[in-house]
Coordinates of N, CA and C in Angstrom, one line a residue:
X1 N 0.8 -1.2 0.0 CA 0.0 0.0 0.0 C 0.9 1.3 0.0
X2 N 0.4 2.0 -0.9 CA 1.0 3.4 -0.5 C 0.9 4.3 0.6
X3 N 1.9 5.2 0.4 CA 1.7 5.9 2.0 C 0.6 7.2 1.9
X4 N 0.4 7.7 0.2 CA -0.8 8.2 0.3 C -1.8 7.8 0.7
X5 N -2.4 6.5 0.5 CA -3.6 5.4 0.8 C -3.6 5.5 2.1
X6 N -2.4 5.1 2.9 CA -2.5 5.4 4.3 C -3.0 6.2 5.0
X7 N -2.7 7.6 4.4 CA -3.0 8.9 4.8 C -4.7 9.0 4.5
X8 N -5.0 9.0 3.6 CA -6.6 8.4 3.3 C -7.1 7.8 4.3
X9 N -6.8 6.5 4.5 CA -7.4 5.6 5.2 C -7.3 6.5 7.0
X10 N -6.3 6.6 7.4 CA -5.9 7.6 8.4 C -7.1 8.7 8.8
X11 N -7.3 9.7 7.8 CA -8.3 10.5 8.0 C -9.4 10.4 8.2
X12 N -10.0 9.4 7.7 CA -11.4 8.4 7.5 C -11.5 7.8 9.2
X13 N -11.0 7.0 10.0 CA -10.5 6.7 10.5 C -10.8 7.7 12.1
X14 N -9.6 8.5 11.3 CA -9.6 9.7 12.9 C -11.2 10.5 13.0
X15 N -11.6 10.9 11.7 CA -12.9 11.8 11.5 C -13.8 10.7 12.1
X16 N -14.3 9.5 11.9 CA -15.0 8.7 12.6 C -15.0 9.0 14.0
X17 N -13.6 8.1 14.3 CA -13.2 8.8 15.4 C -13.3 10.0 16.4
X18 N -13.6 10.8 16.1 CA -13.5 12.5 16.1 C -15.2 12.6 16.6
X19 N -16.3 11.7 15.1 CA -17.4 12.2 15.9 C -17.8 11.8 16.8
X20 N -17.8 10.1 17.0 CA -18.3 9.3 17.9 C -18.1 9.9 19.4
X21 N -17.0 10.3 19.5 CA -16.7 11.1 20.8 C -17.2 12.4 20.9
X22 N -17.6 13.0 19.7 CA -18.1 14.7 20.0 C -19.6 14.0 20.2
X23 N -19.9 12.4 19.7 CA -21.1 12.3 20.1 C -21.5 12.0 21.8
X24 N -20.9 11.1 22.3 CA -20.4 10.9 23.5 C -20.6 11.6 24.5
X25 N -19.6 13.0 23.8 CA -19.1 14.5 24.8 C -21.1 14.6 25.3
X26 N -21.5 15.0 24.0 CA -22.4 16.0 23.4 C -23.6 15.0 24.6
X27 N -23.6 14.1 24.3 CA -25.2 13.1 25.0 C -24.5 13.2 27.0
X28 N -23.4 13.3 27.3 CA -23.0 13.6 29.1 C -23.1 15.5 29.5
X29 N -23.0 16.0 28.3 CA -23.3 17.1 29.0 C -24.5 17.9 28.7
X30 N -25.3 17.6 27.4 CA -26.7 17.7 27.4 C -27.4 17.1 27.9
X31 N -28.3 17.7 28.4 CA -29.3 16.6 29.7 C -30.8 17.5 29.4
X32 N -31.4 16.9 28.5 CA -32.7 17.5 28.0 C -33.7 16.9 28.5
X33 N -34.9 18.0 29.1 CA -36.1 17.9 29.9 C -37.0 17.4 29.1
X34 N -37.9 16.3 29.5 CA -39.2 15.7 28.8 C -40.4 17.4 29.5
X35 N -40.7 17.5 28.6 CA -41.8 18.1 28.7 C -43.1 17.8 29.4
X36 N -43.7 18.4 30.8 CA -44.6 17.5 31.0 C -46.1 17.5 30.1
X37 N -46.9 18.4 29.4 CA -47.3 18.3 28.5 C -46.9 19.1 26.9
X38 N -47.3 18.6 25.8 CA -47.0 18.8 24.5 C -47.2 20.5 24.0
X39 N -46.0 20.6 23.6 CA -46.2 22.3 23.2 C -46.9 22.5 22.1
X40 N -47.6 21.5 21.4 CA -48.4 22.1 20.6 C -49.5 21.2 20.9
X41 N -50.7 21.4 21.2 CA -51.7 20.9 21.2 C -52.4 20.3 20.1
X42 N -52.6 19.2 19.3 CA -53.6 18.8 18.2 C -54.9 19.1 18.2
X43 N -55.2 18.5 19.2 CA -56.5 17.8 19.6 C -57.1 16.9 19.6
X44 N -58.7 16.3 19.6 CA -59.0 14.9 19.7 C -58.6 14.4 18.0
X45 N -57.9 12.9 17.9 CA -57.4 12.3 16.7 C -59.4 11.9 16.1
X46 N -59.5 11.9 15.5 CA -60.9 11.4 14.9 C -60.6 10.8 13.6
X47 N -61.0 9.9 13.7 CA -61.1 8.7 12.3 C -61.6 9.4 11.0
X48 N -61.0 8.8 10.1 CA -61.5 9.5 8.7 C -62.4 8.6 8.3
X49 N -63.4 9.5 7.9 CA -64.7 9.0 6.9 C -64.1 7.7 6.0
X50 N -64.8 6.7 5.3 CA -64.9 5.7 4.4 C -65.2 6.6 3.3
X51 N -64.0 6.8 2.5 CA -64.4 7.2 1.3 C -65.7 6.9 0.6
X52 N -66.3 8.1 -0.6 CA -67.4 8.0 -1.0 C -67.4 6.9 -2.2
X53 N -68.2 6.2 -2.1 CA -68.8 5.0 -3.1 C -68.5 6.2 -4.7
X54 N -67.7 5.7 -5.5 CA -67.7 6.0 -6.6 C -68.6 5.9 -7.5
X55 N -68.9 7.5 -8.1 CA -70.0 7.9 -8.8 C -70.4 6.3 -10.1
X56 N -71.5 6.3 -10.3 CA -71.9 5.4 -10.9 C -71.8 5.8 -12.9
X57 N -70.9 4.9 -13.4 CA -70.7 5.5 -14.5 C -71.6 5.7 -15.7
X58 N -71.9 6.5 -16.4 CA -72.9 6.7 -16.9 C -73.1 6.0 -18.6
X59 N -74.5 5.2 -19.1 CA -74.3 4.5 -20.1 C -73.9 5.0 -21.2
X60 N -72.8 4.0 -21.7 CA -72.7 4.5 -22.8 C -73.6 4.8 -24.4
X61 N -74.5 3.6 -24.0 CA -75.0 3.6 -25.4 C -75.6 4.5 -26.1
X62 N -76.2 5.8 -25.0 CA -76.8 6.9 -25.7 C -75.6 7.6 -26.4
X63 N -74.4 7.9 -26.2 CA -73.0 8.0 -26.6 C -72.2 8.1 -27.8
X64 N -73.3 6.3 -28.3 CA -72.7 5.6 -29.0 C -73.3 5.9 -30.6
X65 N -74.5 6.3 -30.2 CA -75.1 6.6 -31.2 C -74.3 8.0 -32.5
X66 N -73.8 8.8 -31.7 CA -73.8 10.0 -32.3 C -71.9 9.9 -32.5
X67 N -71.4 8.8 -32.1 CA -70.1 8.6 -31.2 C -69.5 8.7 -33.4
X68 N -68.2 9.1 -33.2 CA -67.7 9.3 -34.0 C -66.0 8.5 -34.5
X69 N -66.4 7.5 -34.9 CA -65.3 6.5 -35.4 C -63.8 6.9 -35.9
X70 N -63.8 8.2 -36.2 CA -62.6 8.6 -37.0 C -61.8 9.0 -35.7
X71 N -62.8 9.8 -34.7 CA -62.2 10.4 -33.5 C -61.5 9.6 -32.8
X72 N -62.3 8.4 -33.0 CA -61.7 7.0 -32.3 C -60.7 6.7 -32.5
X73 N -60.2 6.7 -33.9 CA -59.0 6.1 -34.1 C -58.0 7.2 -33.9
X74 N -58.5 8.3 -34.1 CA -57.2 9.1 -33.7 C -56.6 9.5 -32.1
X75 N -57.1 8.9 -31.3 CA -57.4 9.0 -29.6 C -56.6 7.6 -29.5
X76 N -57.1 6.2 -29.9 CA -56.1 5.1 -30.2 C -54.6 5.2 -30.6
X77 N -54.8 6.1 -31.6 CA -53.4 6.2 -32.5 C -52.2 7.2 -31.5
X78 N -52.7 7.9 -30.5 CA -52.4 8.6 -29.7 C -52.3 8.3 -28.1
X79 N -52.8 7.1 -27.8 CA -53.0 6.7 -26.6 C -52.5 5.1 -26.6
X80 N -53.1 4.7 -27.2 CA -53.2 3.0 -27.6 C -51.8 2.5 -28.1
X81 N -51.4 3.3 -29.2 CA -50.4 2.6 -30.2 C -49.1 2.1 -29.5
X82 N -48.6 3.0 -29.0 CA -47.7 2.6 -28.1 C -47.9 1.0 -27.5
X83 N -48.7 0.5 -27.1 CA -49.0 -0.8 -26.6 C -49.3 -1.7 -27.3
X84 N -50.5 -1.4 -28.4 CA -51.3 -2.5 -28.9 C -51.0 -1.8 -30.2
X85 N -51.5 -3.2 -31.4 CA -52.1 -3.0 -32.2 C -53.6 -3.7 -32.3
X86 N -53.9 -2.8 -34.0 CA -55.3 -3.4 -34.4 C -55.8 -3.5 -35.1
X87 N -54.6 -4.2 -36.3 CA -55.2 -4.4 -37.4 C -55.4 -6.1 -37.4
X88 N -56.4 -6.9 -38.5 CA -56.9 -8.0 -38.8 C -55.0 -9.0 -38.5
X89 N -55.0 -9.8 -37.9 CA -54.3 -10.9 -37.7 C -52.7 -10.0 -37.4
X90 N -52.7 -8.8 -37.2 CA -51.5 -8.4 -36.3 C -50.9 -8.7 -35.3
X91 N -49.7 -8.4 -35.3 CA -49.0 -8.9 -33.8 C -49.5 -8.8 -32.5
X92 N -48.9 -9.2 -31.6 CA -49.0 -8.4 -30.4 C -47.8 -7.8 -29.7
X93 N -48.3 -6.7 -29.1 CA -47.1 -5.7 -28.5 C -47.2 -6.1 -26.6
X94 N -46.8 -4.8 -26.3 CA -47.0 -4.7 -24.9 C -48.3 -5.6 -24.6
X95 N -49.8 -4.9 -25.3 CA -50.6 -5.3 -25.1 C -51.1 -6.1 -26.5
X96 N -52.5 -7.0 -25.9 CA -52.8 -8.0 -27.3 C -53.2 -7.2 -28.3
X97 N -53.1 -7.8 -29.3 CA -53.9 -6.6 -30.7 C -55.4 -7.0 -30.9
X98 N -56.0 -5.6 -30.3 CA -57.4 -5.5 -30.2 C -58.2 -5.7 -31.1
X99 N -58.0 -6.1 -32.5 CA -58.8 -6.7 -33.7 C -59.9 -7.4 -33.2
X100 N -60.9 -7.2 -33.4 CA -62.3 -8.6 -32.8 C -62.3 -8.1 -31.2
X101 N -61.9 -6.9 -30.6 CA -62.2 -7.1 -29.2 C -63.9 -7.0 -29.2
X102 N -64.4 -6.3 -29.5 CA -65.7 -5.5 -29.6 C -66.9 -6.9 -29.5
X103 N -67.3 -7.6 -28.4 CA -68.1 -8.7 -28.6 C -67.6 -10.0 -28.4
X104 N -66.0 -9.7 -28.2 CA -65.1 -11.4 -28.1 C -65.1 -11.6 -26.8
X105 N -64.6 -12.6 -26.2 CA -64.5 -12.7 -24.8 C -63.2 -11.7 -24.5
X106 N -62.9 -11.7 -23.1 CA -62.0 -11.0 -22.7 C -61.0 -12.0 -22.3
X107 N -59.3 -11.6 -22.6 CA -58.6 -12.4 -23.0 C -59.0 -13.0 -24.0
X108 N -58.9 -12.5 -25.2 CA -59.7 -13.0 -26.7 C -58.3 -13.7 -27.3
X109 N -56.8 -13.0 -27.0 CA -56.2 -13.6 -27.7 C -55.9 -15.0 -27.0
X110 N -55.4 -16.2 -27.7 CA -54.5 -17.4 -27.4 C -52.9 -17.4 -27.0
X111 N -52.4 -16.3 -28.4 CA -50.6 -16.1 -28.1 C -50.3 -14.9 -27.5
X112 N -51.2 -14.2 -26.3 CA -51.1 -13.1 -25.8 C -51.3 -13.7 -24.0
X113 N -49.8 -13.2 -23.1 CA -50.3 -13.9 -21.7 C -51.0 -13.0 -21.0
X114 N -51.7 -12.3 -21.1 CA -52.7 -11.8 -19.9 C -52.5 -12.1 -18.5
X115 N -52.8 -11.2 -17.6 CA -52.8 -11.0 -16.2 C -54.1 -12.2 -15.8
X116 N -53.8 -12.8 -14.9 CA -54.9 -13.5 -14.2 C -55.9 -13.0 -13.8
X117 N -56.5 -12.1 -13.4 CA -57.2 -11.0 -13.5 C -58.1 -10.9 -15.0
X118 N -57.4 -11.0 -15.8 CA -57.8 -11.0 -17.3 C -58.5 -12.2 -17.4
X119 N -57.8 -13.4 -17.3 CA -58.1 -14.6 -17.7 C -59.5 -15.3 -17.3
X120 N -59.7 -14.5 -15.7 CA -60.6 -15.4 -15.3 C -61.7 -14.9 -15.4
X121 N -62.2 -13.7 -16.6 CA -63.0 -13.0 -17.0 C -63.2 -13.6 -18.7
X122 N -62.6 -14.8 -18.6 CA -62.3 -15.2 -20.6 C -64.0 -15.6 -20.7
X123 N -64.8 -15.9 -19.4 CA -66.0 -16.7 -20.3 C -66.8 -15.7 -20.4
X124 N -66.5 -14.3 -20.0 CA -67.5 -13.0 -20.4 C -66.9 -12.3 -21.8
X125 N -67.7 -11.4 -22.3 CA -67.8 -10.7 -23.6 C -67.8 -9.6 -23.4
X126 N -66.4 -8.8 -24.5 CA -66.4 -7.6 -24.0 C -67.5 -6.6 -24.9
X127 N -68.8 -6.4 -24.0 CA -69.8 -5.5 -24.5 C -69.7 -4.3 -24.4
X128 N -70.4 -3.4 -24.6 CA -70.3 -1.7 -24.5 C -69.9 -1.3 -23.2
X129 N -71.1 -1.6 -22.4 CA -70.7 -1.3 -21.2 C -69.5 -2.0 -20.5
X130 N -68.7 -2.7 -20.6 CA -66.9 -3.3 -19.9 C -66.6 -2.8 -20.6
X131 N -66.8 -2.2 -21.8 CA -65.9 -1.6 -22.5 C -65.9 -0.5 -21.6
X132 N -66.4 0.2 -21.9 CA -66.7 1.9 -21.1 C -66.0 1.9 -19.8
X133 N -66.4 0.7 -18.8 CA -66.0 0.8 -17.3 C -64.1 0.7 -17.4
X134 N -64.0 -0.4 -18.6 CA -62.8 -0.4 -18.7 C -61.5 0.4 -19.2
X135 N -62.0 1.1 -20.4 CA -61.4 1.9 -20.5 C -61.6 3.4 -19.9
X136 N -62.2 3.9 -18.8 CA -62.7 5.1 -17.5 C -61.3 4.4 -17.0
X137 N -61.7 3.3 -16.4 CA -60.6 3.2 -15.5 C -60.1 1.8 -15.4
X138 N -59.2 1.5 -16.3 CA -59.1 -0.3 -16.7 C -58.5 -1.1 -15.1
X139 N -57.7 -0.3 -13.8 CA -57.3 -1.0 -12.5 C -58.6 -1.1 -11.8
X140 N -59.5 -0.1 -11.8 CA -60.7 -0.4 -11.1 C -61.6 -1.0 -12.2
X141 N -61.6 -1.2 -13.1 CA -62.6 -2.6 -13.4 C -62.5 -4.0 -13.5
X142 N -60.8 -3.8 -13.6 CA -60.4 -5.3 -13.2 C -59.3 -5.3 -12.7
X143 N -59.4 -5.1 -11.4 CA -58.6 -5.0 -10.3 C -57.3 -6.3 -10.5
X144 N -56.1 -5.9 -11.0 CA -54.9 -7.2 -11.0 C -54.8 -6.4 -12.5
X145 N -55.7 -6.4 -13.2 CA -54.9 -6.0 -14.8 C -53.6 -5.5 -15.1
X146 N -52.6 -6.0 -16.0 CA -51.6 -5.4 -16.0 C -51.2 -4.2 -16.9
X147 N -52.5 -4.1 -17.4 CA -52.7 -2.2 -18.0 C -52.6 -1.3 -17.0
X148 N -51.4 -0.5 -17.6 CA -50.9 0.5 -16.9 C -51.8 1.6 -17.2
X149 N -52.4 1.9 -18.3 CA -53.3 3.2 -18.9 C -54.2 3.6 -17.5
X150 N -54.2 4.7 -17.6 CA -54.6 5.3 -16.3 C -56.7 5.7 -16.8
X151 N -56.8 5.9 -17.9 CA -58.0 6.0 -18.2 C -58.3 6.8 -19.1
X152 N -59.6 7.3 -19.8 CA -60.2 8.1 -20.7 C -61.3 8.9 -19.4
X153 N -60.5 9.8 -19.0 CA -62.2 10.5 -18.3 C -63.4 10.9 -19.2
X154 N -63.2 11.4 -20.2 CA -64.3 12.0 -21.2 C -65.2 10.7 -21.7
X155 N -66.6 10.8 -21.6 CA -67.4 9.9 -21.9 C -67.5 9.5 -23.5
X156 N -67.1 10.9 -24.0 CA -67.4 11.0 -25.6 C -66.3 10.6 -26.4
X157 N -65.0 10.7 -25.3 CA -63.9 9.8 -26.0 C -64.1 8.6 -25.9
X158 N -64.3 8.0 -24.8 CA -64.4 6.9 -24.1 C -65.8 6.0 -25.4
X159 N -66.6 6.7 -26.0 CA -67.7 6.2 -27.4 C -67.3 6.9 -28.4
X160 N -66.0 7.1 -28.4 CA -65.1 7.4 -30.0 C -64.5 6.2 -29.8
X161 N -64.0 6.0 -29.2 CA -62.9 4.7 -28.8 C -63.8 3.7 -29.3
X162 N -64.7 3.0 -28.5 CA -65.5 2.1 -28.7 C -66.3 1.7 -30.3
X163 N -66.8 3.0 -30.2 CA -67.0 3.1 -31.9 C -65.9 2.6 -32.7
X164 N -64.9 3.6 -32.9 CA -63.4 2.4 -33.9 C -63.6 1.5 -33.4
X165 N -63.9 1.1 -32.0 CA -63.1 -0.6 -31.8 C -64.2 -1.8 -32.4
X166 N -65.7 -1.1 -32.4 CA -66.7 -2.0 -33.0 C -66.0 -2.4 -34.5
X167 N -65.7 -0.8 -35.5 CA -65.3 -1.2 -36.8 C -64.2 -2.1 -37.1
X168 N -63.2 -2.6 -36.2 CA -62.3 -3.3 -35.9 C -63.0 -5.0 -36.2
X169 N -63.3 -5.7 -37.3 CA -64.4 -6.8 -36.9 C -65.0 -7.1 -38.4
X170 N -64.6 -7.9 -38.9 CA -65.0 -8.6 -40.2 C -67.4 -8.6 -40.0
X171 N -67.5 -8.5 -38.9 CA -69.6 -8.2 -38.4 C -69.2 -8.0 -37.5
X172 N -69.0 -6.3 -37.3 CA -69.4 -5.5 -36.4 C -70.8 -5.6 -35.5
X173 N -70.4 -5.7 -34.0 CA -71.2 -6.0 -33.0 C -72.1 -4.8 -32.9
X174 N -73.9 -5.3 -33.4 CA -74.8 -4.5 -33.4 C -74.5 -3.4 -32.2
X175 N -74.8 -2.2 -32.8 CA -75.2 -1.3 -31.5 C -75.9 -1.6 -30.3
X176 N -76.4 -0.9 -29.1 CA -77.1 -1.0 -28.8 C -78.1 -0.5 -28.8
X177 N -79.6 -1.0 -28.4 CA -80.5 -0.1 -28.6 C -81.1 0.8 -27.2

């Protein structure tokens, strides 16, 4: 070893040294009073309310009607693309490619692994309304999903969306009435 290194090591060493004892010093000659009551008063602790039951979301199908397909895909193309595709027999990305979601079961694809959470919803159909709940807020509709997307607040995006995703589908899934 060098005798610089020494000198290194040395200082490291003594400064340790140095505080443990200023700590030592510091805890025998301070001698700090407990307070017999608290200098700031709170007051009584009171329990917080149970959050409010989340507003009930509103149907889409009246939505759906007037809902605009081009808007759809450009909100997809803007939000979606990054994860999924969706055209007829395309890959899959992050997420499966939504081709045929509109009416298919959920977990529609075979070579796509889905969250368990996903899966054990395969013998339901994704209709208007899962659609809607799901994309508002895809962790609270299916709690475990591994979609990170945080949501569509806007109802009229949220039946732009929907709309492309019906046209997405060799027999597009009747409206509703």
């Amino acid at each position: 070893m060098s005798l610089e290194a020494n000198k290194a090591f040395a200082a490291v060493l003594t400064a340790g040294i140095s505080f443990m004892v200023a700590g030592l010093v510091g805890g025998l000659v301070v001698h700090p009073q407990r307070l017999e009551k608290p200098a700031i008063e709170t007051g009584e602790v009171v329990a917080a309310a149970a959050p409010a039951a989340p507003a009930a979301l509103e149907p889409i199908g009246p939505l759906l009607a007037s809902a605009n397909a081009q808007n759809g895909q450009t909100i997809m193309s803007r939000q979606c693309a990054a994860c999924h595709s969706w055209n007829e027999g395309g890959r899959n990305a992050v997420g499966p490619n939504l081709y045929g979601v509109v009416g298919g079961p959920h977990a529609h694809r075979d070579d796509f692994n889905y969250s368990p959470a996903m899966k054990a919803l395969h013998d339901k159909n994704w209709d208007y309304e899962a659609l809607n709940a799901f994309l508002y807020r895809p962790a609270q509709a299916i709690a475990g999903t591994r979609m990170a997307f945080a949501g569509l607040n806007q109802p009229q995006q949220r039946a732009d969306v929907i709309a492309y995703l019906r046209t997405l589908a060799a027999n597009p899934a009747p409206l509703p009435q």
